Short mmCIF file of C-alpha atoms and ligand atoms in Angstrom, two decimals:
data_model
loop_
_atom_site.label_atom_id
_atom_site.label_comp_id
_atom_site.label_asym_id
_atom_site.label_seq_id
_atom_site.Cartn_x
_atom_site.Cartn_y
_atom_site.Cartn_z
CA UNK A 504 0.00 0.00 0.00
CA UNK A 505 1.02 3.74 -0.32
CA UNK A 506 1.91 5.20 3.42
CA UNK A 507 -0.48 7.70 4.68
CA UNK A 508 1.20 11.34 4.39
CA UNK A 509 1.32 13.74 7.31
CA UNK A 510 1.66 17.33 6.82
CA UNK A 511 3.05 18.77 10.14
CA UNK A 512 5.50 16.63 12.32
CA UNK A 513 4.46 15.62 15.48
CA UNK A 514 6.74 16.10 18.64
CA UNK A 515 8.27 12.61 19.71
CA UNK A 516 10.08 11.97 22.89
CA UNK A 517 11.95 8.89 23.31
CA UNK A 518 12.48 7.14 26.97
CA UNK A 519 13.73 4.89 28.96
CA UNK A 520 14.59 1.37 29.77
CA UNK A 521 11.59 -1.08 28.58
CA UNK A 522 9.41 0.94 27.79
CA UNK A 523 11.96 2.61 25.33
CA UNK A 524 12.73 -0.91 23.54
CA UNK A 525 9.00 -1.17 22.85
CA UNK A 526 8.75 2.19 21.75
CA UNK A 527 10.99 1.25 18.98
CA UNK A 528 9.39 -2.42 18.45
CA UNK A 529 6.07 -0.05 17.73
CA UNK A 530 7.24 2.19 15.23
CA UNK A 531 8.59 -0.84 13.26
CA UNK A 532 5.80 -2.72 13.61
CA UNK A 533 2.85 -1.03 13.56
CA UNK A 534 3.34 2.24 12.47
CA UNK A 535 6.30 2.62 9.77
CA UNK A 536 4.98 0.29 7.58
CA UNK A 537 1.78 1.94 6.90
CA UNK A 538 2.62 6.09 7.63
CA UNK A 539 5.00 8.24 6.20
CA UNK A 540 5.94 9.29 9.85
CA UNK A 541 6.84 12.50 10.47
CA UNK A 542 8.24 13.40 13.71
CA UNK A 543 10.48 15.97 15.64
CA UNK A 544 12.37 13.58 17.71
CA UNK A 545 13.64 14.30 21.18
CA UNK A 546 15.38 12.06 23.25
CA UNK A 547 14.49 12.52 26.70
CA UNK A 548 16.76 9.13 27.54
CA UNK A 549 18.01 10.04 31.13
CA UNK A 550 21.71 10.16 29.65
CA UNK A 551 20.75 12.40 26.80
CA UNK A 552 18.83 14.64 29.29
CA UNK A 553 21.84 14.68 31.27
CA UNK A 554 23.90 15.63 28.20
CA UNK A 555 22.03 18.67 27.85
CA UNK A 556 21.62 19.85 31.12
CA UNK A 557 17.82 18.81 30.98
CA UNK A 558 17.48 21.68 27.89
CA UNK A 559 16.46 18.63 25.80
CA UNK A 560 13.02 18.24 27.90
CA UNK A 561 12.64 22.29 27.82
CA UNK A 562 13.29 22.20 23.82
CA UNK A 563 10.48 19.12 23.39
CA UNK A 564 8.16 21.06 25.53
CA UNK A 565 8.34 24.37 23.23
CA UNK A 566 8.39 21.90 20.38
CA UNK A 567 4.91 20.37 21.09
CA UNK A 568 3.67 24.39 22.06
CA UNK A 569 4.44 24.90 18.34
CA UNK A 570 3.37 21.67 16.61
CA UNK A 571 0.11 21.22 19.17
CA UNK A 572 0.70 17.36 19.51
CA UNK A 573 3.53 15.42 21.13
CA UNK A 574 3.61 11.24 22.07
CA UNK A 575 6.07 10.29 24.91
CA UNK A 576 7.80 7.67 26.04
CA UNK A 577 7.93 6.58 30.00
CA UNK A 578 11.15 8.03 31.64
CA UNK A 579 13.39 7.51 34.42
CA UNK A 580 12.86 10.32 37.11
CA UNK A 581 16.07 10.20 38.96
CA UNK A 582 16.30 9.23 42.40
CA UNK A 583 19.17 8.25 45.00
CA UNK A 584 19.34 5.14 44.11
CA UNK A 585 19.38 5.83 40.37
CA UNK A 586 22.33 8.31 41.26
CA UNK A 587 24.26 5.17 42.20
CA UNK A 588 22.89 3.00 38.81
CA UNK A 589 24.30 5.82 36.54
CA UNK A 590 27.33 7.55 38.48
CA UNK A 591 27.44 9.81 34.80
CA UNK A 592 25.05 11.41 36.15
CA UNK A 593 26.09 15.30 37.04
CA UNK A 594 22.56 16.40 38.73
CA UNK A 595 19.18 14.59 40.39
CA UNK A 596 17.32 15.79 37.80
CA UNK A 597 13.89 16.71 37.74
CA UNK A 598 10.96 14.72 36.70
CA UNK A 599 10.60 15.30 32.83
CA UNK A 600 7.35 15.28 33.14
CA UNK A 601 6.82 17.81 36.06
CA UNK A 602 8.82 20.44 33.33
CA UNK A 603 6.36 19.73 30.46
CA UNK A 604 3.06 20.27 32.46
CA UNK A 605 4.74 23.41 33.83
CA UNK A 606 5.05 25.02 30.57
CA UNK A 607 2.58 23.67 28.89
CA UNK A 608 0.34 25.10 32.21
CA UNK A 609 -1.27 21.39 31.46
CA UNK A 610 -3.84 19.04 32.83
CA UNK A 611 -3.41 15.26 33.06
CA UNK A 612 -6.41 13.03 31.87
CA UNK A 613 -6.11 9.23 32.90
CA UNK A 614 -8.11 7.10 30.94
CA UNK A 615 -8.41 3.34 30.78
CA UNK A 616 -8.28 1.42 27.60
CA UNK A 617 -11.76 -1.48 28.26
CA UNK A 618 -12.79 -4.44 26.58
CA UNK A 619 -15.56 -7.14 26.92
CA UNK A 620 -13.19 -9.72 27.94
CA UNK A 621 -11.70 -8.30 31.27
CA UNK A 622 -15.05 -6.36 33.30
CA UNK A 623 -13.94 -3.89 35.76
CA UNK A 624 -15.13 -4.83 39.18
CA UNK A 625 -18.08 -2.13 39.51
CA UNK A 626 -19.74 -4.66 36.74
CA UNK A 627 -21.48 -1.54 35.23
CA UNK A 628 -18.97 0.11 34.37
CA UNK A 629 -19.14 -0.15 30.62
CA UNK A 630 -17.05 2.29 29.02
CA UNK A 631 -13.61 4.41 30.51
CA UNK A 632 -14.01 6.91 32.83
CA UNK A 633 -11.28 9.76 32.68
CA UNK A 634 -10.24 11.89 35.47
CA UNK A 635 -8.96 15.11 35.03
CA UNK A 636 -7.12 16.30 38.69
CA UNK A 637 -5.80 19.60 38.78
CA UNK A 638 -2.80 19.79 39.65
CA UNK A 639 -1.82 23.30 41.60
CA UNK A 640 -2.11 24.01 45.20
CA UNK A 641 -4.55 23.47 47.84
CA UNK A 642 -2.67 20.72 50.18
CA UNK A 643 -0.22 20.16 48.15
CA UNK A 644 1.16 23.70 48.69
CA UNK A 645 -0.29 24.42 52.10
CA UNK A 646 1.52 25.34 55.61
CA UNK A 647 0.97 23.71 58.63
CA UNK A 648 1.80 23.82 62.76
CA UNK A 649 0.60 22.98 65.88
CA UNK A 650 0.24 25.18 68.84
CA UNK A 651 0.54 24.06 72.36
CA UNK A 652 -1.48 27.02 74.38
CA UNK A 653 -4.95 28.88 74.01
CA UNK A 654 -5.12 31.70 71.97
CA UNK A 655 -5.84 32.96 68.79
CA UNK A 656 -5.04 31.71 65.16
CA UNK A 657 -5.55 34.39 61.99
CA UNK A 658 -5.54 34.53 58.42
CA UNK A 659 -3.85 38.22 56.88
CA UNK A 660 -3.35 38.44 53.40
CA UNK A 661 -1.09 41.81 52.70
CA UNK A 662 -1.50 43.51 49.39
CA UNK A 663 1.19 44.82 47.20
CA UNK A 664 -0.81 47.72 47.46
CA UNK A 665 -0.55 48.39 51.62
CA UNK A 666 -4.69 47.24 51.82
CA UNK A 667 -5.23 44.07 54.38
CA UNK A 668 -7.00 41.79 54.95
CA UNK A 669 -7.32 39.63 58.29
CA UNK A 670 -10.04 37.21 59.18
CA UNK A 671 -10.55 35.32 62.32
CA UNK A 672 -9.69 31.21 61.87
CA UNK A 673 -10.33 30.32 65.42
CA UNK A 674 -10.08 30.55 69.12
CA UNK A 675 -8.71 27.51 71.05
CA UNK A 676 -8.82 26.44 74.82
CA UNK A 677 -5.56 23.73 74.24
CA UNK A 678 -3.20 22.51 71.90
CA UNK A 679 -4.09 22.68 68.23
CA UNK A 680 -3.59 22.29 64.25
CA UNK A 681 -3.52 24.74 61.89
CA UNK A 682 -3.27 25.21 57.85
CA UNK A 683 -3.00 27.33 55.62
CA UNK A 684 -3.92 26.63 51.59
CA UNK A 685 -4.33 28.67 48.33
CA UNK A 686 -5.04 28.37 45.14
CA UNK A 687 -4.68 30.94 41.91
CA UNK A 688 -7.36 32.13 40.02
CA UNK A 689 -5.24 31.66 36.84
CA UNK A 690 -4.24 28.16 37.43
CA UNK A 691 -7.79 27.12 37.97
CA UNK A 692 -9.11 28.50 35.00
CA UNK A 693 -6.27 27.02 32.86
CA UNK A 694 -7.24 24.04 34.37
CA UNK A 695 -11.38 24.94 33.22
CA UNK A 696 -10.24 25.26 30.22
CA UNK A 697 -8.41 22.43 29.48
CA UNK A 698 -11.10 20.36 30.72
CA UNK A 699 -13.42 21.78 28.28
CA UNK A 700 -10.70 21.35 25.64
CA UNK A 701 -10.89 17.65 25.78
CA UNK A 702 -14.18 17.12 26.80
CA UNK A 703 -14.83 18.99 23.66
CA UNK A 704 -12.13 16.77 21.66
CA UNK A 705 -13.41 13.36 23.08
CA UNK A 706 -17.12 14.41 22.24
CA UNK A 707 -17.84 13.18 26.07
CA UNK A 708 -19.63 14.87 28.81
CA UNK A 709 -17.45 16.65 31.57
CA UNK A 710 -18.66 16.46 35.22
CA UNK A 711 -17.01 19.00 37.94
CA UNK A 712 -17.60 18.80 41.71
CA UNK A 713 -16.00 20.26 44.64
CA UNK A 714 -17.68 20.45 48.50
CA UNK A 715 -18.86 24.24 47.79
CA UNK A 716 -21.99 23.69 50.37
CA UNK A 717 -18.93 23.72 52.81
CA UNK A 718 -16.35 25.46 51.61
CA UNK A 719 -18.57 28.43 50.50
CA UNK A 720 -16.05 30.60 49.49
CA UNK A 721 -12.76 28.18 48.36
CA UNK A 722 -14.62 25.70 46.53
CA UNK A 723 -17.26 27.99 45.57
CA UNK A 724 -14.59 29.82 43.56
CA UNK A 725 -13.90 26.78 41.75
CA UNK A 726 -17.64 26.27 40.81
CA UNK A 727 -17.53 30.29 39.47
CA UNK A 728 -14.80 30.22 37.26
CA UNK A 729 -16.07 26.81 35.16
CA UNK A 730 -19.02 28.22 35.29
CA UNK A 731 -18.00 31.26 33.46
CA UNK A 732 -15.60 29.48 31.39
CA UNK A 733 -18.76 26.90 30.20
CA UNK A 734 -21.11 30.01 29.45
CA UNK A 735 -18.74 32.42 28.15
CA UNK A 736 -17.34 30.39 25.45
CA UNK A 737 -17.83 26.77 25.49
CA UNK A 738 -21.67 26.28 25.55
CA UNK A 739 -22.28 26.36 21.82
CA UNK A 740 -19.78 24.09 21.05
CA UNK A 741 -20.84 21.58 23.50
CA UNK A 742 -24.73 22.01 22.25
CA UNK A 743 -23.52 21.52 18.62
CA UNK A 744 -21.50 18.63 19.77
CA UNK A 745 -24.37 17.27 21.97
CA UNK A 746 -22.37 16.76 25.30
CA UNK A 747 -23.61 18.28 28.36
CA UNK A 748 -21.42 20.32 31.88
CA UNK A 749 -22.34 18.59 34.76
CA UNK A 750 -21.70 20.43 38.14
CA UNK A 751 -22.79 18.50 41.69
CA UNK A 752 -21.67 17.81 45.02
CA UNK A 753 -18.70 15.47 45.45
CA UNK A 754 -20.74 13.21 47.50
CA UNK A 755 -23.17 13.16 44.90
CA UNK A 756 -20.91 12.23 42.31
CA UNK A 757 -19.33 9.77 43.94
CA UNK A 758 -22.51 7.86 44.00
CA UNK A 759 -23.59 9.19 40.92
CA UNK A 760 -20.01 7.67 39.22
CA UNK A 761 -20.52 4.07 41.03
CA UNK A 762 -23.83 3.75 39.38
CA UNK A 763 -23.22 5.18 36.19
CA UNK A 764 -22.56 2.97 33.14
CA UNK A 765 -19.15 5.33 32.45
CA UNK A 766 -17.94 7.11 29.24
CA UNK A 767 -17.52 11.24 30.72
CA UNK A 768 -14.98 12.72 32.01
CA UNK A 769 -14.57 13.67 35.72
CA UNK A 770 -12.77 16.83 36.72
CA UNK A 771 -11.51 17.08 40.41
CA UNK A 772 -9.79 19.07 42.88
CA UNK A 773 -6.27 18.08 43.54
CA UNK A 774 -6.93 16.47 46.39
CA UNK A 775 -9.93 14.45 45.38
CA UNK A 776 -8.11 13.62 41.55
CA UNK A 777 -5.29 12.00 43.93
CA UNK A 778 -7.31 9.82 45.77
CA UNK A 779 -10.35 9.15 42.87
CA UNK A 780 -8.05 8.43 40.36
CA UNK A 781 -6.33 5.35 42.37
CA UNK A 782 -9.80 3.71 42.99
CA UNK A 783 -10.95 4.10 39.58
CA UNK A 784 -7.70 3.04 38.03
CA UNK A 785 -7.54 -0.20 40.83
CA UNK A 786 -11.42 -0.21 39.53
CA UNK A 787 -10.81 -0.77 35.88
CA UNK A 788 -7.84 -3.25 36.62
CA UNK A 789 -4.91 -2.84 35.31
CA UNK A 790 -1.83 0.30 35.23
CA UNK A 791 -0.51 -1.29 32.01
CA UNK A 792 -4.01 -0.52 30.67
CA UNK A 793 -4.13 3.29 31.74
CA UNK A 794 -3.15 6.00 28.95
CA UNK A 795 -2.63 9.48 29.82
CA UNK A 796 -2.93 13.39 27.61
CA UNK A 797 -1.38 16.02 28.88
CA UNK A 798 -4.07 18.98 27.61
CA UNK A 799 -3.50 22.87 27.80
CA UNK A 800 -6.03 25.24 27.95
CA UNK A 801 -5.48 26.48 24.09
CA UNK A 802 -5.66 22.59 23.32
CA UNK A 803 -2.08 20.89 22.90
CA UNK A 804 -2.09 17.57 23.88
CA UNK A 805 0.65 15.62 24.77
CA UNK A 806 -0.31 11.66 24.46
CA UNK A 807 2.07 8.74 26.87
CA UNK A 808 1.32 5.45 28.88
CA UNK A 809 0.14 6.21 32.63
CA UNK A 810 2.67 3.63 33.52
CA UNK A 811 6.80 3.89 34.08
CA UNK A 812 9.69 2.20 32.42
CA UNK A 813 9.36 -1.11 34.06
CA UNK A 814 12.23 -1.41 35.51
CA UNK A 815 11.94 -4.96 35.99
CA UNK A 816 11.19 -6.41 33.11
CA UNK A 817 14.54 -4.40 31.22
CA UNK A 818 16.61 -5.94 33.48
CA UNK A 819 15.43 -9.51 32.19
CA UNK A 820 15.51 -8.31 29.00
CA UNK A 821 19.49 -7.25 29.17
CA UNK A 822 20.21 -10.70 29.86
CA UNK A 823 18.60 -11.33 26.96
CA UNK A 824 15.35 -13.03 27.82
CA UNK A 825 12.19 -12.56 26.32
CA UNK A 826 9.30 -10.58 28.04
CA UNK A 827 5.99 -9.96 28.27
CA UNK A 828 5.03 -6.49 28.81
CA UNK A 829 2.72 -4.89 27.87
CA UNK A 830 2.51 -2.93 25.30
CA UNK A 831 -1.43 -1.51 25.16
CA UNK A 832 -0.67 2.04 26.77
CA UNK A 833 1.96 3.17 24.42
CA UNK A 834 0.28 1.67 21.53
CA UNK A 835 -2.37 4.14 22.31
CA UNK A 836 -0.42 7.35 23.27
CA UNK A 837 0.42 6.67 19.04
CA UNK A 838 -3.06 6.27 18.22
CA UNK A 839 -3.87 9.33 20.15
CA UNK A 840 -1.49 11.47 19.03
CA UNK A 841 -1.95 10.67 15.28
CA UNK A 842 -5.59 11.00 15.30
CA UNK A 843 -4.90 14.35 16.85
CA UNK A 844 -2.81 15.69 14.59
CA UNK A 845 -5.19 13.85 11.76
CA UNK A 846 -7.92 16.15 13.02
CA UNK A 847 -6.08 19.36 13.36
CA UNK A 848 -4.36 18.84 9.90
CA UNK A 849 -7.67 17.46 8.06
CA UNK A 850 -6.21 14.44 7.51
CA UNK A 851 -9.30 11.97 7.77
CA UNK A 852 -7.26 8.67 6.32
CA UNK A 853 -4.54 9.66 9.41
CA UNK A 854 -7.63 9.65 11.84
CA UNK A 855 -8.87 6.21 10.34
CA UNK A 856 -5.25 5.29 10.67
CA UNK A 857 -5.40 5.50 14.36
CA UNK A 858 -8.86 4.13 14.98
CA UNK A 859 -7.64 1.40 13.15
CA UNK A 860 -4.39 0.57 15.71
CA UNK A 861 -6.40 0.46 18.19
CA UNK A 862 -9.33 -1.40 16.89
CA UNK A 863 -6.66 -4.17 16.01
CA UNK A 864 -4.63 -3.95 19.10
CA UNK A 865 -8.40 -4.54 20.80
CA UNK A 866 -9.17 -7.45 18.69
CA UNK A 867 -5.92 -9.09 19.51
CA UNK A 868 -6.57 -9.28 23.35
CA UNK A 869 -10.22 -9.97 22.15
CA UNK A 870 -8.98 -13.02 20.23
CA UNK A 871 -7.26 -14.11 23.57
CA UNK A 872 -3.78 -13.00 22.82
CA UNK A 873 -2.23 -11.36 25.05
CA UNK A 874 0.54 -10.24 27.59
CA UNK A 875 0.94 -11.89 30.79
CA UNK A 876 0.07 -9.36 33.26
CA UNK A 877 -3.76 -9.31 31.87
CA UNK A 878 -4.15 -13.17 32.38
CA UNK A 879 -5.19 -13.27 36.10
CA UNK A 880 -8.01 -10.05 35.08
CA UNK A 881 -9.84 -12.04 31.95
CA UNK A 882 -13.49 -13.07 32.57
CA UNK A 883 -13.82 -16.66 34.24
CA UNK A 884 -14.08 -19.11 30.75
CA UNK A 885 -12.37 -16.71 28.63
CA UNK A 886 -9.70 -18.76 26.99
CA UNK A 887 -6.90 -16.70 26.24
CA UNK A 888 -3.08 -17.33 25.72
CA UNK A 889 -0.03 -15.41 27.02
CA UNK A 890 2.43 -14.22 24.54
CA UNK A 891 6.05 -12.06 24.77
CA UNK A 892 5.71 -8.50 23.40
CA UNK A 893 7.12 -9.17 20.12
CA UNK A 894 4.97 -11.60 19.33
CA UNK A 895 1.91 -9.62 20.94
CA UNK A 896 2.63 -6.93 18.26
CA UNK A 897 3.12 -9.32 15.51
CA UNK A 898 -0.08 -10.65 16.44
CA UNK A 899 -1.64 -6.76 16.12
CA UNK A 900 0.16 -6.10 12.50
CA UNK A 901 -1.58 -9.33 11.27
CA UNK A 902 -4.96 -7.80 12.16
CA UNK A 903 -4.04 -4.30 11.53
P1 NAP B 1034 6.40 0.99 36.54
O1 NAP B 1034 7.47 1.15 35.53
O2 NAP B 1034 5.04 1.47 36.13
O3 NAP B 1034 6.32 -0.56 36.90
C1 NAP B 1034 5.85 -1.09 38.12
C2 NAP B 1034 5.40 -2.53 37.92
O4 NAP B 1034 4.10 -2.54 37.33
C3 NAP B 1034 6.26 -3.33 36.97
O5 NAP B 1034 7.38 -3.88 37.61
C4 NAP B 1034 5.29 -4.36 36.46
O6 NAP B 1034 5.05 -5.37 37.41
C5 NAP B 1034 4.00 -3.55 36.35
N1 NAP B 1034 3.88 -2.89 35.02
C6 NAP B 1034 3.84 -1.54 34.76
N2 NAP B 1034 3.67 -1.33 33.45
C7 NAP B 1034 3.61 -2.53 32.87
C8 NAP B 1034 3.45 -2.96 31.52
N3 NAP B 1034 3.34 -2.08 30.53
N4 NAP B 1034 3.44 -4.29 31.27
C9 NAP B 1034 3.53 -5.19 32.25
N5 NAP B 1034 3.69 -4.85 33.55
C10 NAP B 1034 3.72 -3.54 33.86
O7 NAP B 1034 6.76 1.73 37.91
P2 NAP B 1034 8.12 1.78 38.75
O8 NAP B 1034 8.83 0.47 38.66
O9 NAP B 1034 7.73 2.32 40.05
O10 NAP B 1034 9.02 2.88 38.04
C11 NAP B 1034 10.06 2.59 37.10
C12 NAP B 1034 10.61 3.90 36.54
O11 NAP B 1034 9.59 4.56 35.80
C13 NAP B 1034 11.08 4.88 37.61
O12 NAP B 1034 12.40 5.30 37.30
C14 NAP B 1034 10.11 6.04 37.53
O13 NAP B 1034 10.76 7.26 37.73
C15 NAP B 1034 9.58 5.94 36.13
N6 NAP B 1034 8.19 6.43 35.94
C16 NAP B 1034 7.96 7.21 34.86
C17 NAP B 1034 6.67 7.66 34.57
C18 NAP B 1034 6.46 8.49 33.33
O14 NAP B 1034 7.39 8.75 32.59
N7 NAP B 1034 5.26 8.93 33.07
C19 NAP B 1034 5.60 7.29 35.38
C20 NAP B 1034 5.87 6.47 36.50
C21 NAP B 1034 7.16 6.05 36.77
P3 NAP B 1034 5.85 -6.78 37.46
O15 NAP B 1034 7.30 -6.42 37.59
O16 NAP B 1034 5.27 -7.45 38.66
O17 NAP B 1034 5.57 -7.52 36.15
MG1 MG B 1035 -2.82 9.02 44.46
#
C-alpha cells in the first residue's frame, strides 16, 4: 500500500529502559509500515537529558507548544538510588514530566483502555471513565503547625498595594492544628479550560464537583470560574456537539459515578483527583491498561502510557530473555497522538489510521492473545493465551 502522508511533524520523545525498547518495536511494527511518519524527535533518555543539562526536555516542551501534539515515552525520574545506577550522572534531575506540564500550564487526563473480555469490578462500568485532577495548590502547597497554648489563630493576606485583609480562623482552649492553603485564580481556570478542551475533543460529557456547600467561598470559587468558562465560550460548542457540563456535590458524584454505566470525564480538585483516580484506576484493573494526555487550555495535547519504564522487566531483558510487557498504553499514546494531529491537519485517512491501531490492538486481546500481566483479570471461561511483546505486536500487525 502507499503510506499515509502527514503534513506537520508531530513532537516525539523517546524514553527509557523497557518501555523505550517497545517504543521502537512499535514504530517498526505497527506504524512505519503503513505512515509516512513524520516526527520531531527528542530524546528525553536520562543520559541524553543529562547531556544537555535537561534543555532537551525544555526544547520538546516548546516543540509540542508549536506543533500542538507530542507522544512520549515513560522516563526515568532520577532518584538516589538511580544516582548510584548511573554515576554519569552530574545532577538529580527533575521529573521530565513535572517540566512539560509546567510550561505547557497542562492538565493530566487518565483514561483506561476497556474491553468485553476483562469487566472492571463495579460490573457496570461499561465504558472508561477519565479523570482530570488539577494539579496546583490546595494541600499540596499548604503550611501547617501545631500550637501548644490557648489563643488565637488568623488569616492576613497583605496587598502589594498596603490594603489588608485579616479574618478570624479560630479561638482555642488547648493545643491545636492549623493550615494554611491557596489556590490561583489563573491556574484554575487554565485548568477549566483544558477540561473543556478535551471534553470537547473526546465528544464526552465533563462532570465537575467540589464540597462548595462547605467550603462556600474556596470551593465555591472553583464552581464560578467553570461556570464562566462553560457560558462564556464553550456552551455552543458543547450544544452543537451534543455533550452536556455537569456540576454536583462530590458526594453526589461519587454515588452518581458508582452507578453510572461510564464514558464522561470527571474533573476534580487536587486532592480528590489524587485519591479518585487510584480507585478508579484499581477499579478498571490494570496500570498497564491506563493511557494518559497532557491537555493545555489552548488545546495541545501531549499523548504517553500512565505507567513507568518497568524497571523490571529491562533488566530480564538485558540478559537477553524474552518478556511480556505490555505494550497496550503506548500503543495508544500513538493512536492518540496521530488522530490528533489527523484532526487538526484534516487528515481523515490519518484519523482512520489511528482508529484502526487500536481497533486491532483490541481485537488481539479480544482473540485471547495477550501479555501476561492481563491473564489473572480475563473473565472466568475466557480462553486466552499469554504471549512475549514481540509476538503480541506481531499478532496486532496481522490484524491491523
Ligand atoms: P512501573 O514502571 O510502572 O512498573 C511497576 C510494575 O508494574 C512493573 O514492575 C510491572 O510489574 C508492572 N507494570 C507496569 N507497566 C507494565 C506494563 N506495561 N506491562 C507489564 N507490567 C507492567 O513503575 P516503577 O517500577 O515504580 O518505576 C520505574 C521507573 O519509571 C522509575 O524510574 C520512575 O521514575 C519511572 N516512571 C515514569 C513515569 C512516566 O514517565 N510517566 C511514570 C511512573 C514512573 P511486574 O514487575 O510485577 O511484572
Ligand atoms: Mg494518588
Amino acid at each position: 500500500m502507499e503510506k499515509i502522508k502527514m503534513t506537520t511533524p508531530l513532537v516525539e520523545m523517546d524514553g527509557d529502559e523497557m518501555t523505550r525498547v517497545l517504543w521502537g518495536m512499535i514504530k517498526e511494527t505497527l506504524i512505519l509500515p503503513y505512515v509516512d511518519l513524520k516526527t520531531e524527535y527528542y530524546d528525553l533518555g536520562l543520559l541524553s537529558r543529562n547531556a544537555t543539562k535537561d534543555q532537551i526536555t525544555v526544547d520538546a516542551a516548546l516543540a509540542t507548544k508549536r506543533l500542538g501534539v507530542a507522544v512520549k515515552c515513560a522516563t526515568i525520574t532520577p532518584n538516589k538510588q538511580r544516582m548510584e545506577e548511573y554515576p554519569e550522572l552530574t545532577e538529580m534531575w527533575k521529573s521530565p514530566n513535572g517540566t512539560i506540564r509546567a510550561i505547557l500550564d497542562g492538565t493530566a487526563f487518565r483514561a483506561p483502555i476497556v474491553l468485553p473480555c476483562i469487566k472492571p469490578v463495579v460490573k457496570n462500568w461499561e465504558k472508561p471513565i477519565t479523570i482530570a485532577r488539577h494539579a496546583y495548590g490546595d494541600m499540596y502547597k499548604a503550611v501547617d503547625m501545631t500550637t501548644e497554648e490557648p489563643g488565637t489563630a488568623t488569616l492576613t493576606f497583605k496587598g502589594e498595594s498596603g490594603a489588608e485583609k485579616t479574618l478570624t480562623v479560630q479561638t482555642v482552649n488547648g493545643p491545636a492544628v492549623w493550615q494554611g492553603q491557596h489556590n490561583l485564580e489563573s491556574s484554575i481556570r487554565a485548568f477549566a479550560r483544558s477540561c473543556f478542551q478535551y471534553a470537547l475533543s473526546q465528544k464526552q460529557d465533563l462532570w465537575f464537583s467540589t464540597k462548595d456547600t462547605i467550603a462556600k467561598v474556596y470551593d465555591g470559587e472553583f464552581k464560578r470560574i467553570f461556570e464562566e468558562e462553560y457560558e462564556s465560550s464553550c456552551k455552543a460548542e458543547f450544544e452543537k456537539a451534543g455533550i452536556t457540563y455537569f456540576y454536583t456535590l462530590i458526594d453526589d458524584a461519587v454515588a452518581r459515578v458508582i452507578r453510572s454505566k461510564g464514558g464522561f470525564i470527571w474533573a476534580l480538585k487536587n486532592y480528590d483527583g489524587d485519591v479518585m483516580s487510584d480507585m478508579v484506576a484499581a477499579a478498571f484493573g490494570s496500570l498497564a491498561m491506563m493511557t494518559s494526555v497532557l491537555v493545555s487550555p489552548d488545546g495541545t495535547m501531549e499523548f504517553e502510557a500512565s505507567h513507568g519504564t518497568v524497571t523490571r522487566h529491562y533488566y530480564r531483558y538485558l540478559k537477553g530473555e524474552s518478556t511480556s510487557t505490555n505494550p497496550m498504553a503506548t500503543i495508544f499514546a500513538w493512536s492518540g497522538a496521530l488522530k490528533r494531529r489527523g484532526e487538526l491537519d484534516s487528515l481523515p485517512e490519518l484519523v482512520r489510521f489511528g482508529e484502526r491501531l487500536e481497533a486491532a490492538s483490541l481485537k488481539t486481546l479480544e482473540d485471547g492473545i495477550m501479555t501476561r500481566d492481563l491473564l489473572p483479570l480475563v473473565e472466568p471461561g475466557f480462553q486466552a493465551r499469554g504471549v512475549d511483546s514481540g509476538e503480541f505486536l506481531e499478532a496486532i500487525a496481522a490484524r491491523l
